[in-house]
CSV table of C-alpha atoms in Angstrom, one decimal:
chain,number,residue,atom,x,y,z
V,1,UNK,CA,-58.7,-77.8,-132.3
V,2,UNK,CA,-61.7,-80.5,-132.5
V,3,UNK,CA,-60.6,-83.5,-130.0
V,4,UNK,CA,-60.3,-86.7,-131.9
V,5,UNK,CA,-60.6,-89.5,-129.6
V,6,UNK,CA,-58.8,-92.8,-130.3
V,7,UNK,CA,-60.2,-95.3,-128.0
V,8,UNK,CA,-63.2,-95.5,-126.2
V,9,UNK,CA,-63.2,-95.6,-122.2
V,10,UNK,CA,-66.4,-96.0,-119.9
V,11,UNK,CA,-65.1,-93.0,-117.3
V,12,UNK,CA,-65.7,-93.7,-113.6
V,13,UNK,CA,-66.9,-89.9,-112.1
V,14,UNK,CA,-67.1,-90.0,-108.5
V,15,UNK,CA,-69.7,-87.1,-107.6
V,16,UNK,CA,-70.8,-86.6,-104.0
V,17,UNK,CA,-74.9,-86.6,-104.9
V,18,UNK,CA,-77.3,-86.9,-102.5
V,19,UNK,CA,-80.1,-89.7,-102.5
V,20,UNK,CA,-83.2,-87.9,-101.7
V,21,UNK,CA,-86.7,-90.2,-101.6
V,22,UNK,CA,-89.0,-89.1,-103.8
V,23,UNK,CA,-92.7,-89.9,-102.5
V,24,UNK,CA,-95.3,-90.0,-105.3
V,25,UNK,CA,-98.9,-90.9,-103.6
V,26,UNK,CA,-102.6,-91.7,-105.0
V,27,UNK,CA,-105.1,-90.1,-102.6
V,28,UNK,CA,-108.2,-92.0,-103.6
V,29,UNK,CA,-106.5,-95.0,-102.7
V,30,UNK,CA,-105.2,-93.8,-99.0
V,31,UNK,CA,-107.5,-95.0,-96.1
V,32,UNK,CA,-108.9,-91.8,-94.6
V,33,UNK,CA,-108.0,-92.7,-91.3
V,34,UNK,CA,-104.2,-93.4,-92.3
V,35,UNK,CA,-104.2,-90.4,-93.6
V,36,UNK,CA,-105.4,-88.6,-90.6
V,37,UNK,CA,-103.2,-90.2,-88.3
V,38,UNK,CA,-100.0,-88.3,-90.1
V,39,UNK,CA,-101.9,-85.3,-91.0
V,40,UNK,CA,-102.9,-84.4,-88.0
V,41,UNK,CA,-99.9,-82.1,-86.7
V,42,UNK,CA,-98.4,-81.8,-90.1
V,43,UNK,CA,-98.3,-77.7,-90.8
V,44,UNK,CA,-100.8,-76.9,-93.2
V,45,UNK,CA,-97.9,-75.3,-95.5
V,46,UNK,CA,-96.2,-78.8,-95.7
V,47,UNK,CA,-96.4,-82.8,-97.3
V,48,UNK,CA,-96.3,-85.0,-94.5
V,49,UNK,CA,-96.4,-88.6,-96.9
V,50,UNK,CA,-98.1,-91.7,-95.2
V,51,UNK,CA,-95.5,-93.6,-96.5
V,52,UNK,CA,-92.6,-91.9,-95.3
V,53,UNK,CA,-93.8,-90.7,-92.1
V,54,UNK,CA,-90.3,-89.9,-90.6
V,55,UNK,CA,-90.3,-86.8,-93.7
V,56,UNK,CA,-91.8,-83.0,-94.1
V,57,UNK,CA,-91.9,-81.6,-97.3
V,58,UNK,CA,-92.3,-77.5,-97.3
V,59,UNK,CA,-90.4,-77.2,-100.2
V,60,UNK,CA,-91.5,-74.4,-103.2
V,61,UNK,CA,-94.2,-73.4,-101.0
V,62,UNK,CA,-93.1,-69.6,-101.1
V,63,UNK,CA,-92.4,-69.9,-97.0
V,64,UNK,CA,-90.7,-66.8,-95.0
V,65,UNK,CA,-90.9,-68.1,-91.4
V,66,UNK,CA,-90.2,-72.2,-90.7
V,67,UNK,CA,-93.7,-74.0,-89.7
V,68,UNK,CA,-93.4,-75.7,-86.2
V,69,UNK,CA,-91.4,-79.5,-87.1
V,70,UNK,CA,-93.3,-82.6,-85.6
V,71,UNK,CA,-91.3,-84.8,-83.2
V,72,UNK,CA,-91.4,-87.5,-85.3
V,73,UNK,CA,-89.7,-86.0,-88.7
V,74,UNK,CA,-86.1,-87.0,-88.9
V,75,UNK,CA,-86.3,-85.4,-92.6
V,76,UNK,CA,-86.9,-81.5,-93.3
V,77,UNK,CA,-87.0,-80.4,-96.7
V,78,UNK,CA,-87.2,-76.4,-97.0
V,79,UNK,CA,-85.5,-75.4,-99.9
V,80,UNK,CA,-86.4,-73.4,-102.5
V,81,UNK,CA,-88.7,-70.3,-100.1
V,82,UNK,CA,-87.9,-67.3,-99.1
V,83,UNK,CA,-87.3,-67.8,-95.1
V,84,UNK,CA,-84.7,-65.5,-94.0
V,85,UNK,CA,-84.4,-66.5,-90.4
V,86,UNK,CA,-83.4,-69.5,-87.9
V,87,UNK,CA,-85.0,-69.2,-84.6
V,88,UNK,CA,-85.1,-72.2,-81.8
V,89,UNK,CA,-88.9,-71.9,-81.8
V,90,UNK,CA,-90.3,-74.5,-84.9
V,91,UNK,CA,-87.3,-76.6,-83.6
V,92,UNK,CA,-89.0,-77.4,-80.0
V,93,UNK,CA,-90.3,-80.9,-80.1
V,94,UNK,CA,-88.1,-81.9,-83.6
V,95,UNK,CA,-85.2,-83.3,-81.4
V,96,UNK,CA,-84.9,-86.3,-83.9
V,97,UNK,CA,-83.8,-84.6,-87.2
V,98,UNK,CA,-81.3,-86.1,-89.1
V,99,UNK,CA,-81.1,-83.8,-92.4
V,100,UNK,CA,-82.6,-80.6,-93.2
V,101,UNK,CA,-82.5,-79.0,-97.0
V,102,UNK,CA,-82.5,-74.6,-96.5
V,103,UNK,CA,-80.8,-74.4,-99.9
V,104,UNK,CA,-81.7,-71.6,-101.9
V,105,UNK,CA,-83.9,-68.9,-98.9
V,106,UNK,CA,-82.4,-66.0,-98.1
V,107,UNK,CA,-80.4,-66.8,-95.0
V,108,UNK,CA,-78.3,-64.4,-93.3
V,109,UNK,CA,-76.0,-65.3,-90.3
V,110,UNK,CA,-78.0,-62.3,-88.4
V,111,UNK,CA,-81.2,-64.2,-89.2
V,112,UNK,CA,-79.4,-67.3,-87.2
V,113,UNK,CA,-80.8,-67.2,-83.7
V,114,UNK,CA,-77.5,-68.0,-81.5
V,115,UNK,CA,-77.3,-71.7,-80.4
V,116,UNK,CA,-80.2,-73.0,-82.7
V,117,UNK,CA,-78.1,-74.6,-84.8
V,118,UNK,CA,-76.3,-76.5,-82.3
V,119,UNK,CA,-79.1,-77.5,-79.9
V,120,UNK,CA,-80.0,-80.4,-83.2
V,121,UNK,CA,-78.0,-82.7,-81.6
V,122,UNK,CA,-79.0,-85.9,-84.0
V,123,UNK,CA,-78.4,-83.2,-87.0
V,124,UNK,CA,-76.3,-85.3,-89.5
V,125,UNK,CA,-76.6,-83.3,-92.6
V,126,UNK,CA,-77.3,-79.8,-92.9
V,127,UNK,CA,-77.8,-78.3,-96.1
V,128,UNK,CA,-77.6,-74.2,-96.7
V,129,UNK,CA,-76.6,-73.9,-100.0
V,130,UNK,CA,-77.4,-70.6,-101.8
V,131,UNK,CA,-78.4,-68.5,-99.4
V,132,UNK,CA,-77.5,-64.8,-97.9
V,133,UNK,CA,-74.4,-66.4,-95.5
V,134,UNK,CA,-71.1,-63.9,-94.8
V,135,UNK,CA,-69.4,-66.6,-92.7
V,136,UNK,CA,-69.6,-70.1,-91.8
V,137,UNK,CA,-72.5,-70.1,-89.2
V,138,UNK,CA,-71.7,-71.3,-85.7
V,139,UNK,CA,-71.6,-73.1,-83.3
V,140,UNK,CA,-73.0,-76.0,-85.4
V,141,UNK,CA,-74.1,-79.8,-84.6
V,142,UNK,CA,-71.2,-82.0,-83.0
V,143,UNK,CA,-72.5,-84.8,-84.6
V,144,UNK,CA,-72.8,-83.3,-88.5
V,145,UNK,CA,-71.4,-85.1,-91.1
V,146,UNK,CA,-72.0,-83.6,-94.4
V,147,UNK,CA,-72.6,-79.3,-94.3
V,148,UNK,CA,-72.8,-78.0,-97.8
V,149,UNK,CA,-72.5,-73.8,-97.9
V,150,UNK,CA,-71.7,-73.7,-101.3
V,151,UNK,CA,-72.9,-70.5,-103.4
V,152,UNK,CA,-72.8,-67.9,-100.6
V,153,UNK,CA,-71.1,-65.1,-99.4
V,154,UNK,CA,-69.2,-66.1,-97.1
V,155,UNK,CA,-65.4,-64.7,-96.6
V,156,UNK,CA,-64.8,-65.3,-92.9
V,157,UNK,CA,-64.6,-68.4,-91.2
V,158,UNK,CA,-65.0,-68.1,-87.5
V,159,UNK,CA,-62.2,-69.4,-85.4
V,160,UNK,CA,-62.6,-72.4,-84.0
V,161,UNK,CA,-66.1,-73.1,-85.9
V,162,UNK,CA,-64.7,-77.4,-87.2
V,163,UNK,CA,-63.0,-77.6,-83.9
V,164,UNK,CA,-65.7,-80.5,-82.4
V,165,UNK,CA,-67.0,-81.2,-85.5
V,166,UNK,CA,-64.9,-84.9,-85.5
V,167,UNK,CA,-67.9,-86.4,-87.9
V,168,UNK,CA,-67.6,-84.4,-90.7
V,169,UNK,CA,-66.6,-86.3,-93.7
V,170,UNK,CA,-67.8,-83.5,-96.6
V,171,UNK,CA,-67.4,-80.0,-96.7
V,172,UNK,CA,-68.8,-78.0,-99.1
V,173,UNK,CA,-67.5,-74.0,-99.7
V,174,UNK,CA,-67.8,-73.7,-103.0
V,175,UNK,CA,-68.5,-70.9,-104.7
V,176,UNK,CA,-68.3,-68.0,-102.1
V,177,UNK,CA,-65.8,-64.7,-101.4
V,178,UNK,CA,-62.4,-66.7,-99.2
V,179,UNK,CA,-59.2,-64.9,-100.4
V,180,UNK,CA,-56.3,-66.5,-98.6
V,181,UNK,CA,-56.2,-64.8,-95.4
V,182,UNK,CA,-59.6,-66.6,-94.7
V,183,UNK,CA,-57.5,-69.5,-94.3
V,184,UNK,CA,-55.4,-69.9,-91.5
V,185,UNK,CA,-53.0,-73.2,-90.1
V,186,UNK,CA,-56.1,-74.0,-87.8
V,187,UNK,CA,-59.0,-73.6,-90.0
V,188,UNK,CA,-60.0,-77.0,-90.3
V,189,UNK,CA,-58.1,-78.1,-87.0
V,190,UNK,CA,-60.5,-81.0,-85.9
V,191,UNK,CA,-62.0,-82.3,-89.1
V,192,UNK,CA,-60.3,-85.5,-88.5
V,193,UNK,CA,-62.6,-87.6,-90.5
V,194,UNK,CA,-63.0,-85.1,-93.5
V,195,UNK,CA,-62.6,-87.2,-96.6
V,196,UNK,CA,-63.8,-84.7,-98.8
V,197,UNK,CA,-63.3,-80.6,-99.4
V,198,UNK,CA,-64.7,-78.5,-102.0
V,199,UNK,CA,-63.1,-74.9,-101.9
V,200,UNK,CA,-63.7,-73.9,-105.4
V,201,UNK,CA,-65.0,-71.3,-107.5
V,202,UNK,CA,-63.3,-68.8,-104.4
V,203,UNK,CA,-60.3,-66.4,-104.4
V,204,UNK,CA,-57.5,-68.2,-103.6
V,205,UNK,CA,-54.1,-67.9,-105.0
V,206,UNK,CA,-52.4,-69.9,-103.0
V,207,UNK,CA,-52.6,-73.9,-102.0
V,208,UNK,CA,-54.6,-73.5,-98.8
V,209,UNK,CA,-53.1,-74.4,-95.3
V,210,UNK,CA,-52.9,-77.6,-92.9
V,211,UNK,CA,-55.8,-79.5,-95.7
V,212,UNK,CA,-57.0,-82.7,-93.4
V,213,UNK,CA,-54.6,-85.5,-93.2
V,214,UNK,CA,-57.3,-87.9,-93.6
V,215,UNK,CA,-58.7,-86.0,-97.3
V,216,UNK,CA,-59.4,-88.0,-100.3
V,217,UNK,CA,-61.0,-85.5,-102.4
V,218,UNK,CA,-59.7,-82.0,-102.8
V,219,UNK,CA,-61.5,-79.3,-105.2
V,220,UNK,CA,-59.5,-76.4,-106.0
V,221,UNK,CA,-61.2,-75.7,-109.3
V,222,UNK,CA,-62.2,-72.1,-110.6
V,223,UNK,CA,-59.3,-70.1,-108.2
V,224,UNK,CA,-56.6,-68.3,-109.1
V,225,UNK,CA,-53.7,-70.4,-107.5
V,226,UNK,CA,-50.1,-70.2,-109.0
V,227,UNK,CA,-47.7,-72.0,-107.1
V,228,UNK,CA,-47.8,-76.0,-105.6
V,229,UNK,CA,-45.2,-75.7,-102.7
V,230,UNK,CA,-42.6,-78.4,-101.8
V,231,UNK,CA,-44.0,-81.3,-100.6
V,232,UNK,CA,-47.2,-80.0,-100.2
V,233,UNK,CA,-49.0,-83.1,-100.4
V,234,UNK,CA,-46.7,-85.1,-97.7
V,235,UNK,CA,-49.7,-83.6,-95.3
V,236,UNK,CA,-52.3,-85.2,-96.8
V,237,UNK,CA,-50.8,-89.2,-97.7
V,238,UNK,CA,-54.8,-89.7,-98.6
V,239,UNK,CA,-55.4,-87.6,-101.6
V,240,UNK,CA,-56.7,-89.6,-103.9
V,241,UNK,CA,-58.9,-86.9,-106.6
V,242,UNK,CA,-56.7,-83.8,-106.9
V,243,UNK,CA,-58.8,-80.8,-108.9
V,244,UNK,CA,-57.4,-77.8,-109.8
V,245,UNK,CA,-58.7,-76.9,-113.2
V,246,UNK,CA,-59.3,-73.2,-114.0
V,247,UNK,CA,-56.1,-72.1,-112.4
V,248,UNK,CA,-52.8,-69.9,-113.0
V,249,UNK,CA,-50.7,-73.2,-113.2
V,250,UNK,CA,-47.1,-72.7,-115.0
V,251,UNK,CA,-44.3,-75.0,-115.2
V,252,UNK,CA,-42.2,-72.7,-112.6
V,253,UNK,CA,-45.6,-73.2,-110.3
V,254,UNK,CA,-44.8,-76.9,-109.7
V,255,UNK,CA,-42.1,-78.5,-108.1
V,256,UNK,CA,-40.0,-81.1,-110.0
V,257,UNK,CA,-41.9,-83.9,-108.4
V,258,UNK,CA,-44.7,-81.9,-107.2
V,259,UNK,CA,-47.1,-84.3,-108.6
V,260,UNK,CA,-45.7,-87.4,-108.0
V,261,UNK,CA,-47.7,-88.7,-105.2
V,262,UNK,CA,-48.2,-92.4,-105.2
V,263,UNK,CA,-51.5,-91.6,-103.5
V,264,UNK,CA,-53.1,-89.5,-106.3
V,265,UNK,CA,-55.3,-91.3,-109.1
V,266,UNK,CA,-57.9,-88.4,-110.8
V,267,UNK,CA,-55.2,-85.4,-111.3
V,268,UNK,CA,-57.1,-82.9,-113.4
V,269,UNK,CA,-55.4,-80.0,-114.8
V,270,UNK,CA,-56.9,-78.3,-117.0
V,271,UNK,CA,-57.1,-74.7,-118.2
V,272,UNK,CA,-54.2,-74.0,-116.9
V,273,UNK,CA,-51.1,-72.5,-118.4
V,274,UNK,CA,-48.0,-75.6,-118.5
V,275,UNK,CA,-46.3,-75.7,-121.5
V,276,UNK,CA,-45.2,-79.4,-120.2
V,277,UNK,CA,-46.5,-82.6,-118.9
V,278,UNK,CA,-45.6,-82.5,-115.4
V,279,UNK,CA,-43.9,-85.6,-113.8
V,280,UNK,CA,-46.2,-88.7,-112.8
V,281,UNK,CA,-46.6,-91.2,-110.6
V,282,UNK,CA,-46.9,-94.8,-112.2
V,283,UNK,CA,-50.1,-94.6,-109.7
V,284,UNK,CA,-52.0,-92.3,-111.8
V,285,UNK,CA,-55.0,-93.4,-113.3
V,286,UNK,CA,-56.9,-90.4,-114.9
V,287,UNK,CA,-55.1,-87.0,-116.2
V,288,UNK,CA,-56.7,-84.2,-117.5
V,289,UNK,CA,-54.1,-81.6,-118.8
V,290,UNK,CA,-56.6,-80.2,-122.0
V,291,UNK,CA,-56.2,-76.3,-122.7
V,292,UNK,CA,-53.3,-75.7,-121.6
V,293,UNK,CA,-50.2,-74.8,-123.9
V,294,UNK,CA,-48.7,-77.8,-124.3
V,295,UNK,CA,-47.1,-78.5,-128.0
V,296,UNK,CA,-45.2,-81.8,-127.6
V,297,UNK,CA,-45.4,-85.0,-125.6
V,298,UNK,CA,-42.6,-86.8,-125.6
V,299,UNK,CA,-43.4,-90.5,-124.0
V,300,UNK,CA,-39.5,-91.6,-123.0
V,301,UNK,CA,-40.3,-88.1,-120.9
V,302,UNK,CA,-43.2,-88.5,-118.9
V,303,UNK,CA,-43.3,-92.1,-118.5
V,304,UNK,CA,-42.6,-92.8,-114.9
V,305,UNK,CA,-40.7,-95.7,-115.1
V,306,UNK,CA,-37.6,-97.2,-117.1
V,307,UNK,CA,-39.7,-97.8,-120.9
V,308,UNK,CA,-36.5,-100.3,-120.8
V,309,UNK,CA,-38.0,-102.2,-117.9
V,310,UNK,CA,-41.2,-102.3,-119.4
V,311,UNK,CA,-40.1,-104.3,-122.1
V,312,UNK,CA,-39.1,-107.0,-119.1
V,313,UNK,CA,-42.0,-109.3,-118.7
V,314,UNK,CA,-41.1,-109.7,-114.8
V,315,UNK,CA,-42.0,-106.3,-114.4
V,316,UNK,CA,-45.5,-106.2,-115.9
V,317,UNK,CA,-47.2,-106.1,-112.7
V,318,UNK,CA,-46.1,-102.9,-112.3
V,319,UNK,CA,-46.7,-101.0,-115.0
V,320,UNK,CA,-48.1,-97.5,-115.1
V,321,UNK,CA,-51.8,-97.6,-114.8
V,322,UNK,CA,-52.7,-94.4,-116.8
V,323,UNK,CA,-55.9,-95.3,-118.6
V,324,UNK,CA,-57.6,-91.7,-119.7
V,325,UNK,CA,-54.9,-88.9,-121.2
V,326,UNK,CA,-56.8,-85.8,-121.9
V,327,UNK,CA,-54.8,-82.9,-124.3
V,328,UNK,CA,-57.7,-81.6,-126.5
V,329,UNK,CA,-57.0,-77.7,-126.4
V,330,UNK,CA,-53.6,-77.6,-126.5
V,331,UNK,CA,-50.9,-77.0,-129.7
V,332,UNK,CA,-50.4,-80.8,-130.2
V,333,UNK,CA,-50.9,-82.5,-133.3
V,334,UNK,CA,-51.7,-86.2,-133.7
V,335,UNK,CA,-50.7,-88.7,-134.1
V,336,UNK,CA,-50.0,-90.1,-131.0
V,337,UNK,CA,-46.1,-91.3,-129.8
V,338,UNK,CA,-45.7,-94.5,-130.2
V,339,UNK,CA,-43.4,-94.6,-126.5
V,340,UNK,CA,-46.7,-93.1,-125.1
V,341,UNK,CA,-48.6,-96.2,-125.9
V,342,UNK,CA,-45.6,-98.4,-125.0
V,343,UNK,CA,-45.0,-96.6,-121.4
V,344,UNK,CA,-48.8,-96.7,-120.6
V,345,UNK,CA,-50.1,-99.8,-121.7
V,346,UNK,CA,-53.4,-100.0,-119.8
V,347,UNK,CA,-54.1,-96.6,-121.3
V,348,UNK,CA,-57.9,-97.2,-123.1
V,349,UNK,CA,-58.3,-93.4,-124.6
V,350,UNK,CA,-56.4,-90.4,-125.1
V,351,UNK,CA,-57.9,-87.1,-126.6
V,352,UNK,CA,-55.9,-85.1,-128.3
């Protein structure tokens, strides 16, 4: 079926992308002496950019070992080589670093020299991203606050490895080997801060256990989940972007008010397998439901208040704030209900 869409709607994506400087510099016009003054310890492998003297630059430089970091770099950037180990050694005299980039080496936690990791005590974002990794490396900074291991291997997570890690507002463990069992009740027991999780593109089949209370963003995407238990979200009062696309969703798989969580605005579930909109809260802002197998909508339904109410002027501030319906891939046929557009009045476009 070809989506037809019948309003427009300037869509709000929240992505959590990372603003890396980007030094572009003119060598005739550097003063040979500024330049010496930064040069001077900078590895020969590496950028070390006058006017960002607190960054290295050894990425795509082919790299298998890590060239000894000056003191003074708060910034590593190392991705895209072919280093296969972490030892303390480069690390000596970089006891300022704030974010180093290993994504795509060839990491493996054997390659990790015990305690190197955790000796970076400023360390606020590590990156390790498509690399060699089995299991969640530890023990890791206390201080991190974003560690991205997405697209590795990993299927164990060490007990205890988030206990200190109080910072941590992002994790990223997309894309790796957890089944269910990886996942235990005290997982991510001390990621009190953690506002956002990304566990998809994994093996799950069920919802995983004891999620943050403090979440706002949980990524489910690409697993093979079936079931939402009973008040599953009364753990996490914060969720506020709810993904579970690519799923084994059915209407028996979600509790009558499973999704009726006043919290929740972004609820996206698509490729799934509902025959029926499940019910809403009037919170709700964005729903994706396209490619499922859906064949009717009924408005009176799903509308998650009284559409009598609605008619009462006094009640207008409350209305339900749907603004984007998505249905494209299902078995429904335009046009559109009209006790769709009378329930969600603030709704700008629906595809169908």
């Amino acid at each position: 079926m070809i989506p037809k869409v019948y309003t427009t709607l300037s869509l709000l994506f929240l992505a959590n992308s990372m603003w890396t400087r980007t030094v572009r510099q003119v060598y005739n016009d550097l003063d040979p002496d500024h330049w010496s003054h930064y040069t001077s310890e900078c590895p020969q492998e590496c950028f070390c950019p006058p006017s960002f003297p607190n960054a290295l630059y050894c990425d795509n430089k082919g790299l298998k070992e890590i060239p000894p970091i000056p003191a003074r770099i708060w910034y590593l950037y190392l991705q895209n080589n072919q280093i296969e180990t972490l030892s303390e050694k480069p690390f000596l005299n970089a006891t300022h670093l704030r974010w180093i980039n290993l994504n795509k080496n060839k990491i493996t936690n054997n390659g990790i020299e015990s305690g190197v990791l955790s000796k970076l005590k400023r360390l606020l974002y590590l990156f390790l991203e498509d690399n060699e990794l089995e299991e969640v490396p530890a023990p890791l900074p206390v201080g991190l606050e974003q560690l991205r291991l997405a697209k590795n291997k990993i299927s164990r997570i060490p007990e205890g490895v988030f206990s200190h890690l109080e910072n941590l507002t992002m994790l990223d463990l997309h894309q790796n080997s957890l089944l269910d069992s990886a996942l235990q009740s005290d997982t991510f027991q001390g990621l009190n801060n953690l506002m956002q999780l990304n566990i998809a593109k994994n093996s799950l089949k069920k919802m995983p256990l004891s999620i943050p209370a403090n979440t706002l963003q949980l990524f489910l995407d690409n697993n093979s989940i079936e079931v939402i238990p009973e008040n599953y979200f009364s753990a996490i009062p914060k969720v506020t972007f709810l993904r579970l696309n690519y799923n084994k969703l059915s209407d028996d798989g979600i509790p009558p008010n499973g999704f009726n969580v006043s919290s929740i605005l972004d609820l996206q579930l698509s490729h799934n397998q509902l025959t029926k909109i499940p019910p809403i809260n009037a919170h709700l802002e964005h729903l994706h439901l396209d490619h499922n197998k859906i064949k009717s909508v009924n408005g009176t339904q799903i509308c998650p208040v009284s559409i009598a109410l609605e008619e009462d002027i006094r009640y207008y501030g409350n209305i339900p704030r749907l603004r984007y319906l998505r249905l494209d891939g299902n078995e429904i046929q335009p046009p559109i209900p009209l006790d769709i557009m009378i329930c969600f009045r603030l709704l700008q476009a629906v595809v169908i």
